[in-house]
């Protein structure tokens, strides 16, 4: 075979990603995030599809997202919801929640979503006081609070609820013992709890930046 005919070398993630048709609605969101000079840290497309599938598979009605950014994962979550489903999305930056809300509204998901602005831990206390419970959680905000978010999620979980945590590898930092930064130590604690907490069954996916998936027993 001549060199010209050789296929490009893909990472496993890039090879699998290029099999899928571009998702125009999500591409618009991503472009607006960049145009607004917001961080380009939306969930990986493949994991976004997994979020949609999980919601459908477990027929989740009440979904909680911690960390909205521009609404990319919010759209993925809403795509899986039934007509009477609801998404509560916690976000500390009002301008991010505003952009996310606009994106969800433009795609017809406005009626499903409620944004709660402020420290996620405060909103989580408030949800607990209101007696709210959830079938699905997507933890994707400040890494230093992941262990707190996991504990709160377990408290707010309906039996059989699924808890997903994004970025559990922190671009390789969690597995590097020379790094002792607080957020990295917090993620290590989160990962250990995901793996060992007797209230959970779980698995972890190492592709992209790593994803934890736990089911509340
Ligand atoms: N889930 C989004 C990406 C979230 S990025 C997606 O995949 O599309 C992380 C988000 O968490 C940012 O928007 C950031 O502002 C928010 N955040 C960070 N610390 C927070 C806190 N303490 N409480 C609530 N939100 C927080
Ligand atoms: Mg993330």
mmCIF file of C-alpha atoms and ligand atoms in Angstrom:
data_model
loop_
_atom_site.group_PDB
_atom_site.id
_atom_site.type_symbol
_atom_site.label_atom_id
_atom_site.label_comp_id
_atom_site.label_asym_id
_atom_site.label_seq_id
_atom_site.Cartn_x
_atom_site.Cartn_y
_atom_site.Cartn_z
ATOM 1 C CA UNK A 1 0.000 0.000 0.000
ATOM 2 C CA UNK A 2 1.378 3.420 -0.920
ATOM 3 C CA UNK A 3 1.809 5.989 1.786
ATOM 4 C CA UNK A 4 -0.859 8.249 0.267
ATOM 5 C CA UNK A 5 -3.479 5.573 0.823
ATOM 6 C CA UNK A 6 -2.743 5.141 4.498
ATOM 7 C CA UNK A 7 -5.553 6.142 6.802
ATOM 8 C CA UNK A 8 -4.991 8.996 9.222
ATOM 9 C CA UNK A 9 -4.081 7.865 12.722
ATOM 10 C CA UNK A 10 -6.944 8.578 15.104
ATOM 11 C CA UNK A 11 -7.104 8.402 18.858
ATOM 12 C CA UNK A 12 -9.760 5.834 19.822
ATOM 13 C CA UNK A 13 -12.024 8.717 20.834
ATOM 14 C CA UNK A 14 -11.485 10.632 17.578
ATOM 15 C CA UNK A 15 -12.005 7.503 15.471
ATOM 16 C CA UNK A 16 -15.322 6.759 17.143
ATOM 17 C CA UNK A 17 -16.444 10.410 17.164
ATOM 18 C CA UNK A 18 -16.014 10.801 13.401
ATOM 19 C CA UNK A 19 -18.536 8.002 12.789
ATOM 20 C CA UNK A 20 -21.339 10.290 13.979
ATOM 21 C CA UNK A 21 -23.092 12.977 11.960
ATOM 22 C CA UNK A 22 -22.399 16.482 13.272
ATOM 23 C CA UNK A 23 -24.972 17.548 15.860
ATOM 24 C CA UNK A 24 -25.885 21.019 14.662
ATOM 25 C CA UNK A 25 -27.809 22.114 17.755
ATOM 26 C CA UNK A 26 -24.903 21.233 20.011
ATOM 27 C CA UNK A 27 -22.404 22.800 17.597
ATOM 28 C CA UNK A 28 -24.285 26.118 17.833
ATOM 29 C CA UNK A 29 -24.089 25.954 21.632
ATOM 30 C CA UNK A 30 -20.376 25.220 21.497
ATOM 31 C CA UNK A 31 -19.800 28.101 19.069
ATOM 32 C CA UNK A 32 -21.707 30.522 21.324
ATOM 33 C CA UNK A 33 -19.697 29.382 24.346
ATOM 34 C CA UNK A 34 -16.508 30.210 22.466
ATOM 35 C CA UNK A 35 -17.898 33.500 21.094
ATOM 36 C CA UNK A 36 -18.716 34.520 24.691
ATOM 37 C CA UNK A 37 -15.158 33.637 25.755
ATOM 38 C CA UNK A 38 -16.458 31.066 28.200
ATOM 39 C CA UNK A 39 -14.309 27.998 28.961
ATOM 40 C CA UNK A 40 -14.553 25.266 26.336
ATOM 41 C CA UNK A 41 -15.329 22.517 28.838
ATOM 42 C CA UNK A 42 -18.701 21.133 27.785
ATOM 43 C CA UNK A 43 -19.088 17.393 28.268
ATOM 44 C CA UNK A 44 -17.539 15.230 25.506
ATOM 45 C CA UNK A 45 -20.084 14.550 22.715
ATOM 46 C CA UNK A 46 -19.918 10.780 23.293
ATOM 47 C CA UNK A 47 -20.688 11.241 26.981
ATOM 48 C CA UNK A 48 -23.442 13.713 26.082
ATOM 49 C CA UNK A 49 -25.076 10.948 24.056
ATOM 50 C CA UNK A 50 -24.634 8.625 27.027
ATOM 51 C CA UNK A 51 -26.451 11.120 29.289
ATOM 52 C CA UNK A 52 -29.427 11.171 26.901
ATOM 53 C CA UNK A 53 -29.471 7.371 26.749
ATOM 54 C CA UNK A 54 -29.261 6.963 30.536
ATOM 55 C CA UNK A 55 -32.233 9.260 31.088
ATOM 56 C CA UNK A 56 -34.264 7.243 28.586
ATOM 57 C CA UNK A 57 -33.066 3.840 29.858
ATOM 58 C CA UNK A 58 -33.999 4.472 33.475
ATOM 59 C CA UNK A 59 -37.015 6.623 32.497
ATOM 60 C CA UNK A 60 -35.736 9.420 34.720
ATOM 61 C CA UNK A 61 -38.260 12.179 35.374
ATOM 62 C CA UNK A 62 -36.437 14.361 37.880
ATOM 63 C CA UNK A 63 -32.901 15.240 36.863
ATOM 64 C CA UNK A 64 -30.351 17.397 38.685
ATOM 65 C CA UNK A 65 -27.327 18.943 37.009
ATOM 66 C CA UNK A 66 -24.540 20.614 38.991
ATOM 67 C CA UNK A 67 -22.730 23.014 36.635
ATOM 68 C CA UNK A 68 -24.645 24.384 33.624
ATOM 69 C CA UNK A 69 -22.030 26.371 31.652
ATOM 70 C CA UNK A 70 -23.672 27.039 28.241
ATOM 71 C CA UNK A 71 -26.330 24.341 28.374
ATOM 72 C CA UNK A 72 -24.580 21.646 26.317
ATOM 73 C CA UNK A 73 -25.113 18.880 28.878
ATOM 74 C CA UNK A 74 -28.480 20.447 29.763
ATOM 75 C CA UNK A 75 -29.677 19.813 26.212
ATOM 76 C CA UNK A 76 -28.328 16.246 26.301
ATOM 77 C CA UNK A 77 -30.228 15.625 29.556
ATOM 78 C CA UNK A 78 -33.477 17.211 28.299
ATOM 79 C CA UNK A 79 -33.362 15.153 25.104
ATOM 80 C CA UNK A 80 -33.915 12.045 27.212
ATOM 81 C CA UNK A 81 -36.765 13.386 29.348
ATOM 82 C CA UNK A 82 -40.422 12.412 29.004
ATOM 83 C CA UNK A 83 -43.105 15.128 28.567
ATOM 84 C CA UNK A 84 -43.549 15.460 32.337
ATOM 85 C CA UNK A 85 -39.808 15.386 33.069
ATOM 86 C CA UNK A 86 -37.929 18.169 34.861
ATOM 87 C CA UNK A 87 -34.351 19.351 35.005
ATOM 88 C CA UNK A 88 -32.981 21.440 37.868
ATOM 89 C CA UNK A 89 -29.636 22.972 36.912
ATOM 90 C CA UNK A 90 -27.332 24.577 39.494
ATOM 91 C CA UNK A 91 -24.946 27.305 38.333
ATOM 92 C CA UNK A 92 -22.954 29.923 40.207
ATOM 93 C CA UNK A 93 -22.544 32.397 37.322
ATOM 94 C CA UNK A 94 -25.797 34.132 36.360
ATOM 95 C CA UNK A 95 -24.508 35.022 32.888
ATOM 96 C CA UNK A 96 -23.706 31.353 32.191
ATOM 97 C CA UNK A 97 -27.154 30.249 33.366
ATOM 98 C CA UNK A 98 -28.684 32.951 31.160
ATOM 99 C CA UNK A 99 -26.901 31.643 28.057
ATOM 100 C CA UNK A 100 -27.744 28.041 28.954
ATOM 101 C CA UNK A 101 -31.400 28.964 29.453
ATOM 102 C CA UNK A 102 -31.516 30.723 26.080
ATOM 103 C CA UNK A 103 -30.095 27.625 24.409
ATOM 104 C CA UNK A 104 -32.570 25.280 26.059
ATOM 105 C CA UNK A 105 -35.470 27.599 25.231
ATOM 106 C CA UNK A 106 -34.400 27.858 21.582
ATOM 107 C CA UNK A 107 -34.556 24.058 21.333
ATOM 108 C CA UNK A 108 -37.989 23.779 22.959
ATOM 109 C CA UNK A 109 -36.723 22.610 26.358
ATOM 110 C CA UNK A 110 -37.519 25.822 28.260
ATOM 111 C CA UNK A 111 -40.520 24.299 29.992
ATOM 112 C CA UNK A 112 -38.467 21.452 31.455
ATOM 113 C CA UNK A 113 -35.706 23.421 33.089
ATOM 114 C CA UNK A 114 -35.284 25.467 36.234
ATOM 115 C CA UNK A 115 -31.957 27.220 36.839
ATOM 116 C CA UNK A 116 -30.904 27.900 40.407
ATOM 117 C CA UNK A 117 -28.178 30.513 40.643
ATOM 118 C CA UNK A 118 -25.625 30.481 43.457
ATOM 119 C CA UNK A 119 -23.282 28.151 45.296
ATOM 120 C CA UNK A 120 -24.413 24.638 44.390
ATOM 121 C CA UNK A 121 -24.062 23.519 48.028
ATOM 122 C CA UNK A 122 -26.596 26.181 49.077
ATOM 123 C CA UNK A 123 -29.017 25.160 46.340
ATOM 124 C CA UNK A 124 -28.591 21.505 47.344
ATOM 125 C CA UNK A 125 -29.506 22.355 50.973
ATOM 126 C CA UNK A 126 -32.531 24.234 49.698
ATOM 127 C CA UNK A 127 -33.642 21.301 47.520
ATOM 128 C CA UNK A 128 -33.307 19.012 50.546
ATOM 129 C CA UNK A 129 -35.458 21.378 52.650
ATOM 130 C CA UNK A 130 -38.066 21.396 49.888
ATOM 131 C CA UNK A 131 -38.160 17.593 50.023
ATOM 132 C CA UNK A 132 -37.109 17.261 46.384
ATOM 133 C CA UNK A 133 -35.700 13.929 45.181
ATOM 134 C CA UNK A 134 -34.115 12.969 41.867
ATOM 135 C CA UNK A 135 -33.678 9.989 39.551
ATOM 136 C CA UNK A 136 -30.516 11.169 37.836
ATOM 137 C CA UNK A 137 -27.609 13.438 38.771
ATOM 138 C CA UNK A 138 -24.887 14.934 36.615
ATOM 139 C CA UNK A 139 -22.029 16.285 38.745
ATOM 140 C CA UNK A 140 -19.874 18.622 36.651
ATOM 141 C CA UNK A 141 -18.968 21.756 38.658
ATOM 142 C CA UNK A 142 -16.005 22.759 40.884
ATOM 143 C CA UNK A 143 -13.897 19.669 41.487
ATOM 144 C CA UNK A 144 -13.000 20.511 45.100
ATOM 145 C CA UNK A 145 -16.639 19.925 46.074
ATOM 146 C CA UNK A 146 -17.128 16.605 44.251
ATOM 147 C CA UNK A 147 -17.131 14.573 47.511
ATOM 148 C CA UNK A 148 -19.738 16.974 48.969
ATOM 149 C CA UNK A 149 -21.836 16.802 45.800
ATOM 150 C CA UNK A 150 -21.712 13.003 45.874
ATOM 151 C CA UNK A 151 -22.896 12.902 49.486
ATOM 152 C CA UNK A 152 -25.713 15.361 48.760
ATOM 153 C CA UNK A 153 -26.703 13.447 45.631
ATOM 154 C CA UNK A 154 -26.981 10.202 47.602
ATOM 155 C CA UNK A 155 -29.196 12.033 50.135
ATOM 156 C CA UNK A 156 -31.483 13.407 47.400
ATOM 157 C CA UNK A 157 -31.582 10.159 45.396
ATOM 158 C CA UNK A 158 -34.623 8.036 44.749
ATOM 159 C CA UNK A 159 -33.799 4.291 45.038
ATOM 160 C CA UNK A 160 -32.062 3.168 41.844
ATOM 161 C CA UNK A 161 -31.015 6.698 40.932
ATOM 162 C CA UNK A 162 -27.959 7.120 38.729
ATOM 163 C CA UNK A 163 -25.172 9.534 39.636
ATOM 164 C CA UNK A 164 -22.711 10.497 36.907
ATOM 165 C CA UNK A 165 -19.550 12.511 37.597
ATOM 166 C CA UNK A 166 -17.500 14.088 34.797
ATOM 167 C CA UNK A 167 -13.755 14.805 34.562
ATOM 168 C CA UNK A 168 -12.671 12.235 37.148
ATOM 169 C CA UNK A 169 -9.183 11.985 35.586
ATOM 170 C CA UNK A 170 -8.546 15.768 35.569
ATOM 171 C CA UNK A 171 -6.366 15.411 32.459
ATOM 172 C CA UNK A 172 -4.211 12.792 34.162
ATOM 173 C CA UNK A 173 -3.706 14.718 37.392
ATOM 174 C CA UNK A 174 -5.733 12.374 39.631
ATOM 175 C CA UNK A 175 -3.437 9.439 38.876
ATOM 176 C CA UNK A 176 -0.225 11.446 39.376
ATOM 177 C CA UNK A 177 0.799 11.022 43.038
ATOM 178 C CA UNK A 178 3.204 13.991 42.872
ATOM 179 C CA UNK A 179 0.222 16.351 42.553
ATOM 180 C CA UNK A 180 -1.339 17.167 45.948
ATOM 181 C CA UNK A 181 -3.530 20.144 44.993
ATOM 182 C CA UNK A 182 -6.754 20.332 47.002
ATOM 183 C CA UNK A 183 -9.059 19.836 44.000
ATOM 184 C CA UNK A 184 -7.046 16.801 42.863
ATOM 185 C CA UNK A 185 -7.113 15.259 46.356
ATOM 186 C CA UNK A 186 -10.869 15.896 46.438
ATOM 187 C CA UNK A 187 -11.316 14.080 43.129
ATOM 188 C CA UNK A 188 -9.281 11.138 44.450
ATOM 189 C CA UNK A 189 -11.567 10.965 47.471
ATOM 190 C CA UNK A 190 -14.597 11.132 45.161
ATOM 191 C CA UNK A 191 -13.247 8.309 43.001
ATOM 192 C CA UNK A 192 -12.492 6.130 46.048
ATOM 193 C CA UNK A 193 -15.994 6.690 47.379
ATOM 194 C CA UNK A 194 -17.539 5.919 43.985
ATOM 195 C CA UNK A 195 -15.631 2.624 43.982
ATOM 196 C CA UNK A 196 -16.226 1.570 47.594
ATOM 197 C CA UNK A 197 -19.323 3.196 49.120
ATOM 198 C CA UNK A 198 -21.666 0.358 50.180
ATOM 199 C CA UNK A 199 -24.682 2.507 49.212
ATOM 200 C CA UNK A 200 -23.558 2.433 45.566
ATOM 201 C CA UNK A 201 -22.754 0.095 42.734
ATOM 202 C CA UNK A 202 -20.560 1.700 40.140
ATOM 203 C CA UNK A 203 -18.166 1.696 37.266
ATOM 204 C CA UNK A 204 -15.769 4.221 35.766
ATOM 205 C CA UNK A 205 -14.975 4.970 32.131
ATOM 206 C CA UNK A 206 -11.445 6.195 31.330
ATOM 207 C CA UNK A 207 -12.084 7.661 27.846
ATOM 208 C CA UNK A 208 -11.924 11.434 27.352
ATOM 209 C CA UNK A 209 -11.451 12.985 30.827
ATOM 210 C CA UNK A 210 -13.007 10.035 32.665
ATOM 211 C CA UNK A 211 -16.600 9.474 33.757
ATOM 212 C CA UNK A 212 -17.927 7.895 36.955
ATOM 213 C CA UNK A 213 -21.277 6.113 36.896
ATOM 214 C CA UNK A 214 -22.900 5.011 40.142
ATOM 215 C CA UNK A 215 -26.282 3.526 40.941
ATOM 216 C CA UNK A 216 -27.803 4.213 44.344
ATOM 217 C CA UNK A 217 -28.937 0.954 45.928
HETATM 218 N N1 LIG B 1 -22.117 20.606 32.532
HETATM 219 C C1 LIG B 1 -21.645 21.594 31.551
HETATM 220 C C2 LIG B 1 -20.235 22.051 31.868
HETATM 221 C C3 LIG B 1 -20.084 22.624 33.247
HETATM 222 S S1 LIG B 1 -18.544 23.467 33.459
HETATM 223 C C4 LIG B 1 -21.689 20.937 30.194
HETATM 224 O O1 LIG B 1 -21.132 19.852 30.043
HETATM 225 O O2 LIG B 1 -22.266 21.518 29.269
HETATM 226 C C5 LIG B 1 -18.618 23.785 35.188
HETATM 227 C C6 LIG B 1 -19.668 24.812 35.575
HETATM 228 O O3 LIG B 1 -19.787 24.777 37.003
HETATM 229 C C7 LIG B 1 -19.299 26.251 35.204
HETATM 230 O O4 LIG B 1 -20.352 26.823 34.476
HETATM 231 C C8 LIG B 1 -19.100 26.939 36.553
HETATM 232 O O5 LIG B 1 -19.488 28.302 36.567
HETATM 233 C C9 LIG B 1 -19.980 26.103 37.471
HETATM 234 N N2 LIG B 1 -19.582 26.167 38.885
HETATM 235 C C10 LIG B 1 -18.315 26.191 39.379
HETATM 236 N N3 LIG B 1 -18.332 26.225 40.712
HETATM 237 C C11 LIG B 1 -19.634 26.202 41.095
HETATM 238 C C12 LIG B 1 -20.296 26.223 42.361
HETATM 239 N N4 LIG B 1 -19.609 26.270 43.494
HETATM 240 N N5 LIG B 1 -21.649 26.175 42.371
HETATM 241 C C13 LIG B 1 -22.344 26.120 41.202
HETATM 242 N N6 LIG B 1 -21.774 26.108 39.981
HETATM 243 C C14 LIG B 1 -20.438 26.153 39.923
HETATM 244 MG MG1 LIG B 2 -17.109 18.342 32.662
#
